[in-house]
Tab-separated table of N, CA and C in Angstrom:
chain	number	residue	atom	x	y	z
A	1460	MET	N	36.718	-26.344	24.190
A	1460	MET	CA	37.712	-25.809	23.277
A	1460	MET	C	38.715	-25.012	24.103
A	1461	ASP	N	40.001	-25.256	23.909
A	1461	ASP	CA	40.995	-24.554	24.703
A	1461	ASP	C	41.109	-23.088	24.267
A	1462	ASP	N	41.861	-22.319	25.040
A	1462	ASP	CA	41.954	-20.871	24.812
A	1462	ASP	C	42.534	-20.531	23.439
A	1463	LEU	N	43.534	-21.290	22.979
A	1463	LEU	CA	44.154	-21.025	21.690
A	1463	LEU	C	43.152	-21.219	20.551
A	1464	LYS	N	42.401	-22.314	20.605
A	1464	LYS	CA	41.395	-22.560	19.568
A	1464	LYS	C	40.256	-21.556	19.654
A	1465	THR	N	39.862	-21.187	20.878
A	1465	THR	CA	38.804	-20.193	21.052
A	1465	THR	C	39.229	-18.866	20.418
A	1466	ALA	N	40.470	-18.473	20.651
A	1466	ALA	CA	40.984	-17.232	20.067
A	1466	ALA	C	41.063	-17.337	18.546
A	1467	LEU	N	41.507	-18.491	18.042
A	1467	LEU	CA	41.580	-18.695	16.599
A	1467	LEU	C	40.194	-18.592	15.974
A	1468	VAL	N	39.218	-19.260	16.548
A	1468	VAL	CA	37.852	-19.232	16.020
A	1468	VAL	C	37.321	-17.803	16.023
A	1469	ALA	N	37.519	-17.076	17.115
A	1469	ALA	CA	37.042	-15.686	17.200
A	1469	ALA	C	37.720	-14.811	16.151
A	1470	ARG	N	39.028	-14.971	15.990
A	1470	ARG	CA	39.789	-14.172	15.011
A	1470	ARG	C	39.322	-14.468	13.588
A	1471	LEU	N	39.157	-15.754	13.245
A	1471	LEU	CA	38.729	-16.103	11.891
A	1471	LEU	C	37.280	-15.702	11.637
A	1472	ALA	N	36.426	-15.797	12.653
A	1472	ALA	CA	35.038	-15.369	12.496
A	1472	ALA	C	34.991	-13.880	12.161
A	1473	ALA	N	35.778	-13.077	12.875
A	1473	ALA	CA	35.813	-11.638	12.616
A	1473	ALA	C	36.430	-11.344	11.242
A	1474	ARG	N	37.524	-12.014	10.914
A	1474	ARG	CA	38.213	-11.772	9.641
A	1474	ARG	C	37.327	-12.087	8.435
A	1475	HIS	N	36.550	-13.166	8.533
A	1475	HIS	CA	35.774	-13.632	7.377
A	1475	HIS	C	34.290	-13.283	7.447
A	1476	GLY	N	33.890	-12.542	8.478
A	1476	GLY	CA	32.499	-12.118	8.585
A	1476	GLY	C	31.536	-13.270	8.813
A	1477	LEU	N	31.939	-14.203	9.676
A	1477	LEU	CA	31.131	-15.380	9.990
A	1477	LEU	C	30.876	-15.443	11.488
A	1478	SER	N	29.894	-16.221	11.882
A	1478	SER	CA	29.675	-16.459	13.305
A	1478	SER	C	30.729	-17.444	13.804
A	1479	ARG	N	30.946	-17.438	15.099
A	1479	ARG	CA	31.873	-18.411	15.692
A	1479	ARG	C	31.373	-19.833	15.451
A	1480	ASP	N	30.053	-20.018	15.514
A	1480	ASP	CA	29.480	-21.342	15.289
A	1480	ASP	C	29.805	-21.853	13.882
A	1481	ALA	N	29.745	-20.972	12.888
A	1481	ALA	CA	30.060	-21.389	11.512
A	1481	ALA	C	31.521	-21.823	11.413
A	1482	VAL	N	32.427	-21.053	12.011
A	1482	VAL	CA	33.857	-21.390	11.976
A	1482	VAL	C	34.105	-22.687	12.742
A	1483	GLU	N	33.469	-22.854	13.906
A	1483	GLU	CA	33.624	-24.091	14.679
A	1483	GLU	C	33.101	-25.298	13.910
A	1484	THR	N	32.022	-25.114	13.153
A	1484	THR	CA	31.469	-26.206	12.352
A	1484	THR	C	32.470	-26.643	11.281
A	1485	VAL	N	33.083	-25.674	10.605
A	1485	VAL	CA	34.090	-25.996	9.586
A	1485	VAL	C	35.293	-26.677	10.249
A	1486	LEU	N	35.720	-26.173	11.394
A	1486	LEU	CA	36.851	-26.773	12.106
A	1486	LEU	C	36.562	-28.220	12.489
A	1487	ARG	N	35.379	-28.488	13.042
A	1487	ARG	CA	35.016	-29.872	13.407
A	1487	ARG	C	35.019	-30.778	12.173
A	1488	ALA	N	34.461	-30.274	11.069
A	1488	ALA	CA	34.401	-31.081	9.847
A	1488	ALA	C	35.803	-31.347	9.303
A	1489	LEU	N	36.666	-30.350	9.357
A	1489	LEU	CA	38.054	-30.547	8.900
A	1489	LEU	C	38.769	-31.567	9.781
A	1490	ARG	N	38.558	-31.496	11.071
A	1490	ARG	CA	39.181	-32.478	11.968
A	1490	ARG	C	38.686	-33.877	11.635
A	1491	SER	N	37.395	-34.007	11.353
A	1491	SER	CA	36.842	-35.314	10.970
A	1491	SER	C	37.418	-35.780	9.644
A	1492	GLY	N	37.764	-34.836	8.776
A	1492	GLY	CA	38.341	-35.160	7.473
A	1492	GLY	C	39.856	-35.205	7.490
A	1493	GLY	N	40.456	-35.352	8.667
A	1493	GLY	CA	41.908	-35.475	8.755
A	1493	GLY	C	42.652	-34.196	8.470
A	1494	GLY	N	41.953	-33.067	8.487
A	1494	GLY	CA	42.598	-31.777	8.264
A	1494	GLY	C	42.695	-31.363	6.811
A	1495	SER	N	42.221	-32.213	5.889
A	1495	SER	CA	42.376	-31.884	4.468
A	1495	SER	C	41.068	-31.818	3.696
A	1496	MET	N	39.968	-32.201	4.322
A	1496	MET	CA	38.682	-32.118	3.638
A	1496	MET	C	37.582	-31.975	4.682
A	1497	ALA	N	36.461	-31.398	4.246
A	1497	ALA	CA	35.349	-31.176	5.162
A	1497	ALA	C	34.027	-31.313	4.429
A	1498	GLN	N	33.065	-31.903	5.100
A	1498	GLN	CA	31.698	-31.964	4.603
A	1498	GLN	C	30.802	-31.691	5.802
A	1499	PHE	N	29.898	-30.716	5.659
A	1499	PHE	CA	29.086	-30.290	6.785
A	1499	PHE	C	27.865	-29.550	6.270
A	1500	SER	N	26.973	-29.227	7.180
A	1500	SER	CA	25.814	-28.408	6.845
A	1500	SER	C	25.737	-27.263	7.834
A	1501	HIS	N	25.663	-26.049	7.331
A	1501	HIS	CA	25.514	-24.867	8.182
A	1501	HIS	C	24.787	-23.801	7.381
A	1502	ALA	N	23.834	-23.146	8.012
A	1502	ALA	CA	22.997	-22.148	7.330
A	1502	ALA	C	23.815	-21.009	6.725
A	1503	GLU	N	24.903	-20.611	7.369
A	1503	GLU	CA	25.704	-19.502	6.838
A	1503	GLU	C	26.402	-19.843	5.525
A	1504	PHE	N	26.490	-21.136	5.207
A	1504	PHE	CA	27.067	-21.553	3.925
A	1504	PHE	C	25.983	-22.100	2.998
A	1505	GLY	N	24.740	-21.796	3.293
A	1505	GLY	CA	23.639	-22.214	2.431
A	1505	GLY	C	23.227	-23.659	2.605
A	1506	GLY	N	23.625	-24.299	3.699
A	1506	GLY	CA	23.276	-25.698	3.939
A	1506	GLY	C	24.465	-26.608	3.691
A	1507	MET	N	24.209	-27.751	3.038
A	1507	MET	CA	25.272	-28.740	2.802
A	1507	MET	C	26.417	-28.122	2.010
A	1508	SER	N	27.628	-28.300	2.526
A	1508	SER	CA	28.823	-27.720	1.912
A	1508	SER	C	29.969	-28.711	2.010
A	1509	GLN	N	30.931	-28.544	1.104
A	1509	GLN	CA	32.128	-29.397	1.098
A	1509	GLN	C	33.329	-28.539	0.776
A	1510	TRP	N	34.488	-28.948	1.309
A	1510	TRP	CA	35.735	-28.273	0.991
A	1510	TRP	C	36.863	-29.277	1.002
A	1511	SER	N	37.719	-29.182	0.011
A	1511	SER	CA	39.047	-29.787	0.028
A	1511	SER	C	39.891	-28.866	-0.822
A	1512	SER	N	41.176	-28.890	-0.631
A	1512	SER	CA	42.041	-27.963	-1.357
A	1512	SER	C	41.783	-28.086	-2.855
A	1513	GLY	N	41.358	-27.004	-3.463
A	1513	GLY	CA	41.063	-27.014	-4.886
A	1513	GLY	C	39.607	-27.235	-5.221
A	1514	MET	N	38.760	-27.538	-4.219
A	1514	MET	CA	37.342	-27.778	-4.490
A	1514	MET	C	36.523	-27.224	-3.330
A	1515	THR	N	35.604	-26.320	-3.652
A	1515	THR	CA	34.734	-25.731	-2.643
A	1515	THR	C	33.313	-25.732	-3.174
A	1516	MET	N	32.383	-26.292	-2.404
A	1516	MET	CA	30.970	-26.284	-2.781
A	1516	MET	C	30.158	-25.820	-1.586
A	1517	VAL	N	29.221	-24.903	-1.842
A	1517	VAL	CA	28.315	-24.434	-0.801
A	1517	VAL	C	26.886	-24.746	-1.211
A	1518	GLY	N	26.002	-24.779	-0.240
A	1518	GLY	CA	24.602	-25.096	-0.514
A	1518	GLY	C	23.955	-24.113	-1.474
A	1519	ASP	N	24.338	-22.849	-1.389
A	1519	ASP	CA	23.852	-21.815	-2.305
A	1519	ASP	C	24.822	-21.807	-3.486
A	1520	MET	N	24.675	-22.799	-4.388
A	1520	MET	CA	25.728	-23.147	-5.344
A	1520	MET	C	26.122	-22.077	-6.343
A	1521	PHE	N	25.326	-21.046	-6.553
A	1521	PHE	CA	25.714	-19.994	-7.497
A	1521	PHE	C	26.242	-18.750	-6.790
A	1522	ASN	N	26.473	-18.857	-5.505
A	1522	ASN	CA	26.949	-17.738	-4.717
A	1522	ASN	C	28.475	-17.806	-4.633
A	1523	ASP	N	29.142	-17.142	-5.585
A	1523	ASP	CA	30.603	-17.181	-5.647
A	1523	ASP	C	31.254	-16.532	-4.428
A	1524	ALA	N	30.635	-15.464	-3.898
A	1524	ALA	CA	31.201	-14.797	-2.725
A	1524	ALA	C	31.172	-15.736	-1.512
A	1525	LEU	N	30.105	-16.476	-1.352
A	1525	LEU	CA	29.993	-17.420	-0.239
A	1525	LEU	C	30.988	-18.569	-0.401
A	1526	ARG	N	31.158	-19.036	-1.631
A	1526	ARG	CA	32.130	-20.098	-1.900
A	1526	ARG	C	33.546	-19.597	-1.580
A	1527	ALA	N	33.839	-18.358	-1.946
A	1527	ALA	CA	35.155	-17.780	-1.653
A	1527	ALA	C	35.368	-17.640	-0.148
A	1528	LYS	N	34.300	-17.270	0.566
A	1528	LYS	CA	34.386	-17.125	2.026
A	1528	LYS	C	34.687	-18.472	2.676
A	1529	LEU	N	33.991	-19.539	2.239
A	1529	LEU	CA	34.268	-20.864	2.778
A	1529	LEU	C	35.688	-21.291	2.438
A	1530	ASN	N	36.112	-21.069	1.219
A	1530	ASN	CA	37.464	-21.455	0.818
A	1530	ASN	C	38.502	-20.755	1.695
A	1531	ALA	N	38.281	-19.468	1.964
A	1531	ALA	CA	39.245	-18.700	2.763
A	1531	ALA	C	39.315	-19.219	4.201
A	1532	VAL	N	38.164	-19.396	4.847
A	1532	VAL	CA	38.190	-19.846	6.244
A	1532	VAL	C	38.682	-21.282	6.346
A	1533	ALA	N	38.288	-22.145	5.423
A	1533	ALA	CA	38.742	-23.540	5.468
A	1533	ALA	C	40.238	-23.636	5.199
A	1534	THR	N	40.747	-22.825	4.286
A	1534	THR	CA	42.191	-22.807	4.011
A	1534	THR	C	42.958	-22.377	5.254
A	1535	ASP	N	42.473	-21.328	5.938
A	1535	ASP	CA	43.120	-20.877	7.177
A	1535	ASP	C	43.085	-21.972	8.247
A	1536	LEU	N	41.936	-22.624	8.403
A	1536	LEU	CA	41.809	-23.676	9.416
A	1536	LEU	C	42.667	-24.892	9.070
A	1537	ALA	N	42.721	-25.260	7.796
A	1537	ALA	CA	43.548	-26.400	7.383
A	1537	ALA	C	45.019	-26.121	7.664
A	1538	ALA	N	45.453	-24.871	7.429
A	1538	ALA	CA	46.842	-24.496	7.724
A	1538	ALA	C	47.104	-24.627	9.226
A	1539	TYR	N	46.162	-24.180	10.046
A	1539	TYR	CA	46.285	-24.312	11.499
A	1539	TYR	C	46.407	-25.792	11.895
A	1540	LEU	N	45.568	-26.641	11.303
A	1540	LEU	CA	45.608	-28.067	11.634
A	1540	LEU	C	46.906	-28.724	11.175
A	1541	ARG	N	47.447	-28.281	10.026
A	1541	ARG	CA	48.743	-28.814	9.572
A	1541	ARG	C	49.854	-28.432	10.543
A	1542	GLU	N	49.798	-27.189	11.053
A	1542	GLU	CA	50.821	-26.708	11.985
A	1542	GLU	C	50.638	-27.289	13.383
A	1543	ASN	N	49.449	-27.805	13.671
A	1543	ASN	CA	49.124	-28.372	14.983
A	1543	ASN	C	48.502	-29.752	14.798
A	1544	PRO	N	49.281	-30.730	14.318
A	1544	PRO	CA	48.711	-32.046	13.988
A	1544	PRO	C	48.068	-32.747	15.181
A	1545	GLU	N	48.489	-32.415	16.386
A	1545	GLU	CA	47.870	-33.047	17.551
A	1545	GLU	C	46.398	-32.653	17.665
A	1546	VAL	N	46.042	-31.493	17.177
A	1546	VAL	CA	44.645	-31.050	17.186
A	1546	VAL	C	43.860	-31.797	16.113
A	1547	ALA	N	44.471	-31.973	14.952
A	1547	ALA	CA	43.776	-32.608	13.834
A	1547	ALA	C	43.552	-34.093	14.067
A	1548	HIS	N	44.482	-34.765	14.730
A	1548	HIS	CA	44.416	-36.223	14.762
A	1548	HIS	C	44.223	-36.836	16.140
A	1549	ASN	N	44.750	-36.217	17.181
A	1549	ASN	CA	44.712	-36.863	18.490
A	1549	ASN	C	43.500	-36.491	19.327
A	1550	GLU	N	42.943	-35.345	19.081
A	1550	GLU	CA	41.801	-34.904	19.864
A	1550	GLU	C	40.535	-35.442	19.226
A	1551	PRO	N	39.710	-36.190	19.952
A	1551	PRO	CA	38.525	-36.767	19.323
A	1551	PRO	C	37.554	-35.684	18.856
A	1552	ALA	N	37.133	-35.774	17.610
A	1552	ALA	CA	36.164	-34.840	17.061
A	1552	ALA	C	34.791	-35.136	17.640
A	1553	GLU	N	33.987	-34.095	17.791
A	1553	GLU	CA	32.631	-34.271	18.288
A	1553	GLU	C	31.772	-34.814	17.151
A	1554	VAL	N	31.282	-36.024	17.310
A	1554	VAL	CA	30.460	-36.669	16.289
A	1554	VAL	C	29.275	-37.346	16.964
A	1555	SER	N	28.286	-37.698	16.176
A	1555	SER	CA	27.128	-38.407	16.713
A	1555	SER	C	27.378	-39.899	16.831
A	1556	TYR	N	28.165	-40.458	15.927
A	1556	TYR	CA	28.437	-41.890	15.941
A	1556	TYR	C	29.827	-42.134	15.369
A	1557	ARG	N	30.604	-42.999	15.990
A	1557	ARG	CA	31.933	-43.358	15.495
A	1557	ARG	C	32.014	-44.874	15.428
A	1558	SER	N	32.262	-45.407	14.244
A	1558	SER	CA	32.392	-46.848	14.068
A	1558	SER	C	33.664	-47.324	14.756
A	1559	GLN	N	33.605	-48.493	15.351
A	1559	GLN	CA	34.772	-49.074	16.000
A	1559	GLN	C	35.614	-49.880	15.024
A	1560	GLN	N	35.064	-50.119	13.850
A	1560	GLN	CA	35.781	-50.906	12.855
A	1560	GLN	C	36.530	-49.966	11.917
A	1561	GLN	N	37.799	-50.231	11.735
A	1561	GLN	CA	38.616	-49.434	10.822
A	1561	GLN	C	38.707	-50.152	9.483
A	1562	VAL	N	38.408	-49.437	8.417
A	1562	VAL	CA	38.477	-50.010	7.080
A	1562	VAL	C	39.884	-49.778	6.541
A	1563	PRO	N	40.569	-50.832	6.133
A	1563	PRO	CA	41.918	-50.638	5.604
A	1563	PRO	C	41.876	-49.860	4.296
A	1564	GLU	N	42.877	-49.004	4.098
A	1564	GLU	CA	42.976	-48.226	2.860
A	1564	GLU	C	43.288	-49.182	1.715
A	1565	SER	N	42.513	-49.106	0.672
A	1565	SER	CA	42.705	-50.054	-0.418
A	1565	SER	C	43.173	-49.381	-1.704
A	1566	TRP	N	43.604	-48.125	-1.608
A	1566	TRP	CA	44.159	-47.482	-2.796
A	1566	TRP	C	45.606	-47.919	-2.957
A	1567	PRO	N	46.155	-47.818	-4.153
A	1567	PRO	CA	47.544	-48.250	-4.362
A	1567	PRO	C	48.508	-47.455	-3.492
A	1568	GLY	N	49.541	-48.115	-3.017
A	1568	GLY	CA	50.562	-47.449	-2.215
A	1568	GLY	C	51.522	-46.667	-3.089
A	1569	GLY	N	52.280	-45.801	-2.465
A	1569	GLY	CA	53.318	-45.063	-3.174
A	1569	GLY	C	52.848	-43.856	-3.955
A	1570	LEU	N	51.570	-43.529	-3.880
A	1570	LEU	CA	51.066	-42.379	-4.629
A	1570	LEU	C	50.935	-41.136	-3.762
A	1571	GLY	N	51.109	-41.286	-2.462
A	1571	GLY	CA	50.956	-40.162	-1.555
A	1571	GLY	C	49.567	-40.133	-0.962
A	1572	THR	N	49.145	-38.941	-0.579
A	1572	THR	CA	47.835	-38.746	0.025
A	1572	THR	C	46.894	-38.156	-1.006
A	1573	PRO	N	45.729	-38.759	-1.200
A	1573	PRO	CA	44.814	-38.198	-2.197
A	1573	PRO	C	44.232	-36.865	-1.713
A	1574	SER	N	44.065	-35.927	-2.648
A	1574	SER	CA	43.434	-34.655	-2.311
A	1574	SER	C	41.928	-34.803	-2.319
A	1575	SER	N	41.445	-35.797	-3.033
A	1575	SER	CA	40.009	-36.014	-3.128
A	1575	SER	C	39.751	-37.479	-3.439
A	1576	THR	N	38.732	-38.028	-2.793
A	1576	THR	CA	38.289	-39.390	-3.091
A	1576	THR	C	36.773	-39.382	-3.103
A	1577	GLY	N	36.206	-40.356	-3.761
A	1577	GLY	CA	34.761	-40.477	-3.769
A	1577	GLY	C	34.355	-41.851	-4.239
A	1578	SER	N	33.157	-42.246	-3.868
A	1578	SER	CA	32.646	-43.524	-4.334
A	1578	SER	C	31.131	-43.491	-4.298
A	1579	GLN	N	30.571	-44.191	-5.228
A	1579	GLN	CA	29.130	-44.349	-5.285
A	1579	GLN	C	28.869	-45.663	-6.000
A	1580	ASN	N	28.167	-46.554	-5.309
A	1580	ASN	CA	27.881	-47.882	-5.838
A	1580	ASN	C	29.173	-48.559	-6.272
A	1581	HIS	N	29.358	-48.877	-7.522
A	1581	HIS	CA	30.528	-49.644	-7.971
A	1581	HIS	C	31.658	-48.777	-8.539
A	1582	LEU	N	31.499	-47.447	-8.528
A	1582	LEU	CA	32.486	-46.542	-9.135
A	1582	LEU	C	33.130	-45.683	-8.056
A	1583	ARG	N	34.470	-45.656	-8.012
A	1583	ARG	CA	35.170	-44.810	-7.056
A	1583	ARG	C	36.419	-44.220	-7.692
A	1584	TYR	N	36.935	-43.152	-7.081
A	1584	TYR	CA	38.092	-42.465	-7.630
A	1584	TYR	C	38.950	-41.891	-6.501
A	1585	ALA	N	40.209	-41.606	-6.827
A	1585	ALA	CA	41.121	-40.902	-5.927
A	1585	ALA	C	42.045	-40.048	-6.788
A	1586	ILE	N	42.286	-38.814	-6.348
A	1586	ILE	CA	43.158	-37.892	-7.083
A	1586	ILE	C	44.382	-37.611	-6.219
A	1587	TYR	N	45.563	-37.797	-6.801
A	1587	TYR	CA	46.841	-37.593	-6.122
A	1587	TYR	C	47.608	-36.489	-6.844
A	1588	PRO	N	47.446	-35.225	-6.455
A	1588	PRO	CA	48.096	-34.144	-7.186
A	1588	PRO	C	49.619	-34.148	-7.070
A	1589	ASP	N	50.163	-34.582	-5.930
A	1589	ASP	CA	51.618	-34.549	-5.755
A	1589	ASP	C	52.343	-35.484	-6.711
A	1590	THR	N	51.727	-36.618	-7.041
A	1590	THR	CA	52.352	-37.564	-7.974
A	1590	THR	C	51.671	-37.544	-9.341
A	1591	ARG	N	50.727	-36.595	-9.524
A	1591	ARG	CA	50.001	-36.412	-10.792
A	1591	ARG	C	49.330	-37.707	-11.235
A	1592	ARG	N	48.556	-38.301	-10.323
A	1592	ARG	CA	47.873	-39.555	-10.635
A	1592	ARG	C	46.385	-39.448	-10.322
A	1593	LEU	N	45.605	-40.133	-11.133
A	1593	LEU	CA	44.175	-40.293	-10.952
A	1593	LEU	C	43.911	-41.787	-10.984
A	1594	VAL	N	43.228	-42.303	-9.951
A	1594	VAL	CA	42.890	-43.715	-9.897
A	1594	VAL	C	41.373	-43.825	-10.000
A	1595	ILE	N	40.926	-44.638	-10.943
A	1595	ILE	CA	39.499	-44.902	-11.092
A	1595	ILE	C	39.293	-46.401	-10.983
A	1596	GLU	N	38.351	-46.780	-10.143
A	1596	GLU	CA	38.011	-48.191	-9.983
A	1596	GLU	C	36.539	-48.346	-10.337
A	1597	ASP	N	36.274	-49.129	-11.354
A	1597	ASP	CA	34.909	-49.356	-11.839
A	1597	ASP	C	34.623	-50.846	-11.753
A	1598	ALA	N	33.705	-51.219	-10.870
A	1598	ALA	CA	33.313	-52.620	-10.658
A	1598	ALA	C	34.536	-53.499	-10.386
A	1599	GLY	N	35.458	-52.979	-9.556
A	1599	GLY	CA	36.636	-53.743	-9.172
A	1599	GLY	C	37.805	-53.648	-10.142
A	1600	GLN	N	37.610	-53.053	-11.301
A	1600	GLN	CA	38.682	-52.894	-12.301
A	1600	GLN	C	39.354	-51.546	-12.083
A	1601	ARG	N	40.629	-51.546	-11.691
A	1601	ARG	CA	41.363	-50.331	-11.350
A	1601	ARG	C	42.240	-49.872	-12.512
A	1602	THR	N	42.160	-48.566	-12.818
A	1602	THR	CA	43.002	-47.960	-13.841
A	1602	THR	C	43.644	-46.718	-13.246
A	1603	ILE	N	44.949	-46.553	-13.497
A	1603	ILE	CA	45.688	-45.393	-13.003
A	1603	ILE	C	46.105	-44.550	-14.200
A	1604	TYR	N	45.896	-43.231	-14.083
A	1604	TYR	CA	46.205	-42.289	-15.154
A	1604	TYR	C	47.220	-41.263	-14.665
A	1605	ASP	N	48.077	-40.803	-15.573
A	1605	ASP	CA	48.965	-39.669	-15.336
A	1605	ASP	C	48.168	-38.424	-15.703
A	1606	THR	N	47.967	-37.504	-14.748
A	1606	THR	CA	47.155	-36.314	-15.012
A	1606	THR	C	47.917	-35.215	-15.732
A	1607	GLY	N	49.233	-35.401	-15.936
A	1607	GLY	CA	50.008	-34.413	-16.681
A	1607	GLY	C	49.942	-33.050	-16.025
A	1608	ASP	N	49.629	-32.027	-16.837
A	1608	ASP	CA	49.583	-30.666	-16.305
A	1608	ASP	C	48.214	-30.289	-15.740
A	1609	HIS	N	47.285	-31.222	-15.705
A	1609	HIS	CA	45.949	-30.942	-15.165
A	1609	HIS	C	45.993	-30.851	-13.635
A	1610	VAL	N	45.427	-29.785	-13.096
A	1610	VAL	CA	45.196	-29.656	-11.666
A	1610	VAL	C	43.692	-29.828	-11.493
A	1611	ILE	N	43.284	-31.037	-11.166
A	1611	ILE	CA	41.862	-31.359	-11.107
A	1611	ILE	C	41.257	-30.713	-9.860
A	1612	SER	N	40.259	-29.873	-10.086
A	1612	SER	CA	39.669	-29.129	-8.978
A	1612	SER	C	38.160	-29.264	-8.913
A	1613	GLY	N	37.567	-29.896	-9.865
A	1613	GLY	CA	36.123	-30.089	-9.855
A	1613	GLY	C	35.785	-31.524	-10.200
A	1614	ILE	N	34.981	-32.164	-9.367
A	1614	ILE	CA	34.599	-33.554	-9.588
A	1614	ILE	C	33.097	-33.671	-9.388
A	1615	ALA	N	32.438	-34.284	-10.336
A	1615	ALA	CA	31.010	-34.575	-10.186
A	1615	ALA	C	30.821	-36.055	-10.478
A	1616	GLN	N	30.123	-36.731	-9.600
A	1616	GLN	CA	29.865	-38.153	-9.767
A	1616	GLN	C	28.364	-38.342	-9.770
A	1617	ALA	N	27.861	-39.077	-10.747
A	1617	ALA	CA	26.419	-39.294	-10.865
A	1617	ALA	C	26.121	-40.762	-11.089
A	1618	GLN	N	25.007	-41.191	-10.559
A	1618	GLN	CA	24.546	-42.567	-10.729
A	1618	GLN	C	23.059	-42.498	-11.074
A	1619	SER	N	22.752	-42.521	-12.321
A	1619	SER	CA	21.345	-42.608	-12.719
A	1619	SER	C	21.222	-43.834	-13.597
A	1620	ARG	N	21.010	-43.642	-14.894
A	1620	ARG	CA	20.992	-44.813	-15.784
A	1620	ARG	C	22.379	-45.407	-15.915
A	1621	ASP	N	23.391	-44.543	-15.908
A	1621	ASP	CA	24.767	-45.025	-15.976
A	1621	ASP	C	25.587	-44.296	-14.916
A	1622	ALA	N	26.747	-44.838	-14.600
A	1622	ALA	CA	27.634	-44.239	-13.605
A	1622	ALA	C	28.629	-43.340	-14.331
A	1623	THR	N	28.736	-42.094	-13.896
A	1623	THR	CA	29.629	-41.158	-14.571
A	1623	THR	C	30.496	-40.395	-13.588
A	1624	LEU	N	31.640	-39.984	-14.063
A	1624	LEU	CA	32.532	-39.047	-13.384
A	1624	LEU	C	32.804	-37.910	-14.355
A	1625	THR	N	32.726	-36.690	-13.884
A	1625	THR	CA	33.096	-35.531	-14.688
A	1625	THR	C	34.187	-34.811	-13.922
A	1626	LEU	N	35.347	-34.699	-14.539
A	1626	LEU	CA	36.512	-34.079	-13.907
A	1626	LEU	C	36.850	-32.801	-14.665
A	1627	ARG	N	37.144	-31.739	-13.912
A	1627	ARG	CA	37.520	-30.466	-14.523
A	1627	ARG	C	38.833	-29.993	-13.911
A	1628	SER	N	39.623	-29.334	-14.770
A	1628	SER	CA	40.892	-28.761	-14.326
A	1628	SER	C	40.959	-27.322	-14.830
A	1629	GLN	N	42.101	-26.698	-14.650
A	1629	GLN	CA	42.296	-25.342	-15.141
A	1629	GLN	C	42.169	-25.290	-16.666
A	1630	ASN	N	42.229	-26.447	-17.325
A	1630	ASN	CA	42.113	-26.533	-18.781
A	1630	ASN	C	40.710	-26.914	-19.238
A	1631	GLY	N	39.758	-26.999	-18.296
A	1631	GLY	CA	38.398	-27.390	-18.651
A	1631	GLY	C	38.159	-28.863	-18.383
A	1632	LEU	N	37.274	-29.466	-19.176
A	1632	LEU	CA	36.926	-30.871	-19.021
A	1632	LEU	C	38.154	-31.756	-19.217
A	1633	VAL	N	38.355	-32.692	-18.307
A	1633	VAL	CA	39.468	-33.648	-18.416
A	1633	VAL	C	38.906	-34.909	-19.065
A	1634	ARG	N	39.397	-35.224	-20.241
A	1634	ARG	CA	38.969	-36.430	-20.951
A	1634	ARG	C	39.981	-37.546	-20.669
A	1635	LEU	N	39.488	-38.658	-20.147
A	1635	LEU	CA	40.396	-39.759	-19.825
A	1635	LEU	C	41.121	-40.256	-21.062
A	1636	SER	N	40.489	-40.143	-22.218
A	1636	SER	CA	41.135	-40.583	-23.463
A	1636	SER	C	42.379	-39.752	-23.781
A	1637	ASP	N	42.497	-38.556	-23.173
A	1637	ASP	CA	43.674	-37.710	-23.377
A	1637	ASP	C	44.768	-37.965	-22.362
A	1638	LEU	N	44.470	-38.772	-21.318
A	1638	LEU	CA	45.459	-39.052	-20.280
A	1638	LEU	C	46.138	-40.387	-20.553
A	1639	LYS	N	47.400	-40.466	-20.168
A	1639	LYS	CA	48.171	-41.700	-20.345
A	1639	LYS	C	47.889	-42.654	-19.189
A	1640	LYS	N	47.581	-43.910	-19.505
A	1640	LYS	CA	47.432	-44.941	-18.483
A	1640	LYS	C	48.824	-45.339	-18.011
A	1641	VAL	N	48.948	-45.595	-16.706
A	1641	VAL	CA	50.236	-45.999	-16.133
A	1641	VAL	C	50.051	-47.252	-15.286
A	1642	ASP	N	51.147	-47.961	-15.045
A	1642	ASP	CA	51.110	-49.138	-14.195
A	1642	ASP	C	51.118	-48.724	-12.737
A	1643	ALA	N	50.633	-49.601	-11.881
A	1643	ALA	CA	50.552	-49.292	-10.429
A	1643	ALA	C	51.885	-49.157	-9.796
């Protein structure tokens, strides 16, 4: 890690009351997530944790203070990566395995960059806050919705007897029946 990143990690660790290792773990995960999302496991965040702008989950799921701490440090690191794109994209992230095959992006063009995506079995989704769009693909059938004034910040996907998505915004539960379908 170069001197600038070492200083940044030390400063953020002190500011947020975390170890340098915890901050470095979040930084590595953000770099792997293109600077906009992170998924990692670290004891200081209660184990498995995730972050993307508008969504923060920590392993100790009812610990609001810990969730706020992760949100704060990840937001600071994401801002650093946006201001220093060569760090986010050109420097190889430390990983255990990197596939040599690149999967082409198959979401519709012209919607911008999704803030959140997910998939499980035959159900997948992408949220595009800048263009106020939600894309849901179920068994190959794609539907695009206008999210209106909803800022979707919570997503839960489950696959048990049936496949479900639960979306929440500042207005509570987002019902797809209340959203307008739009053409691609």
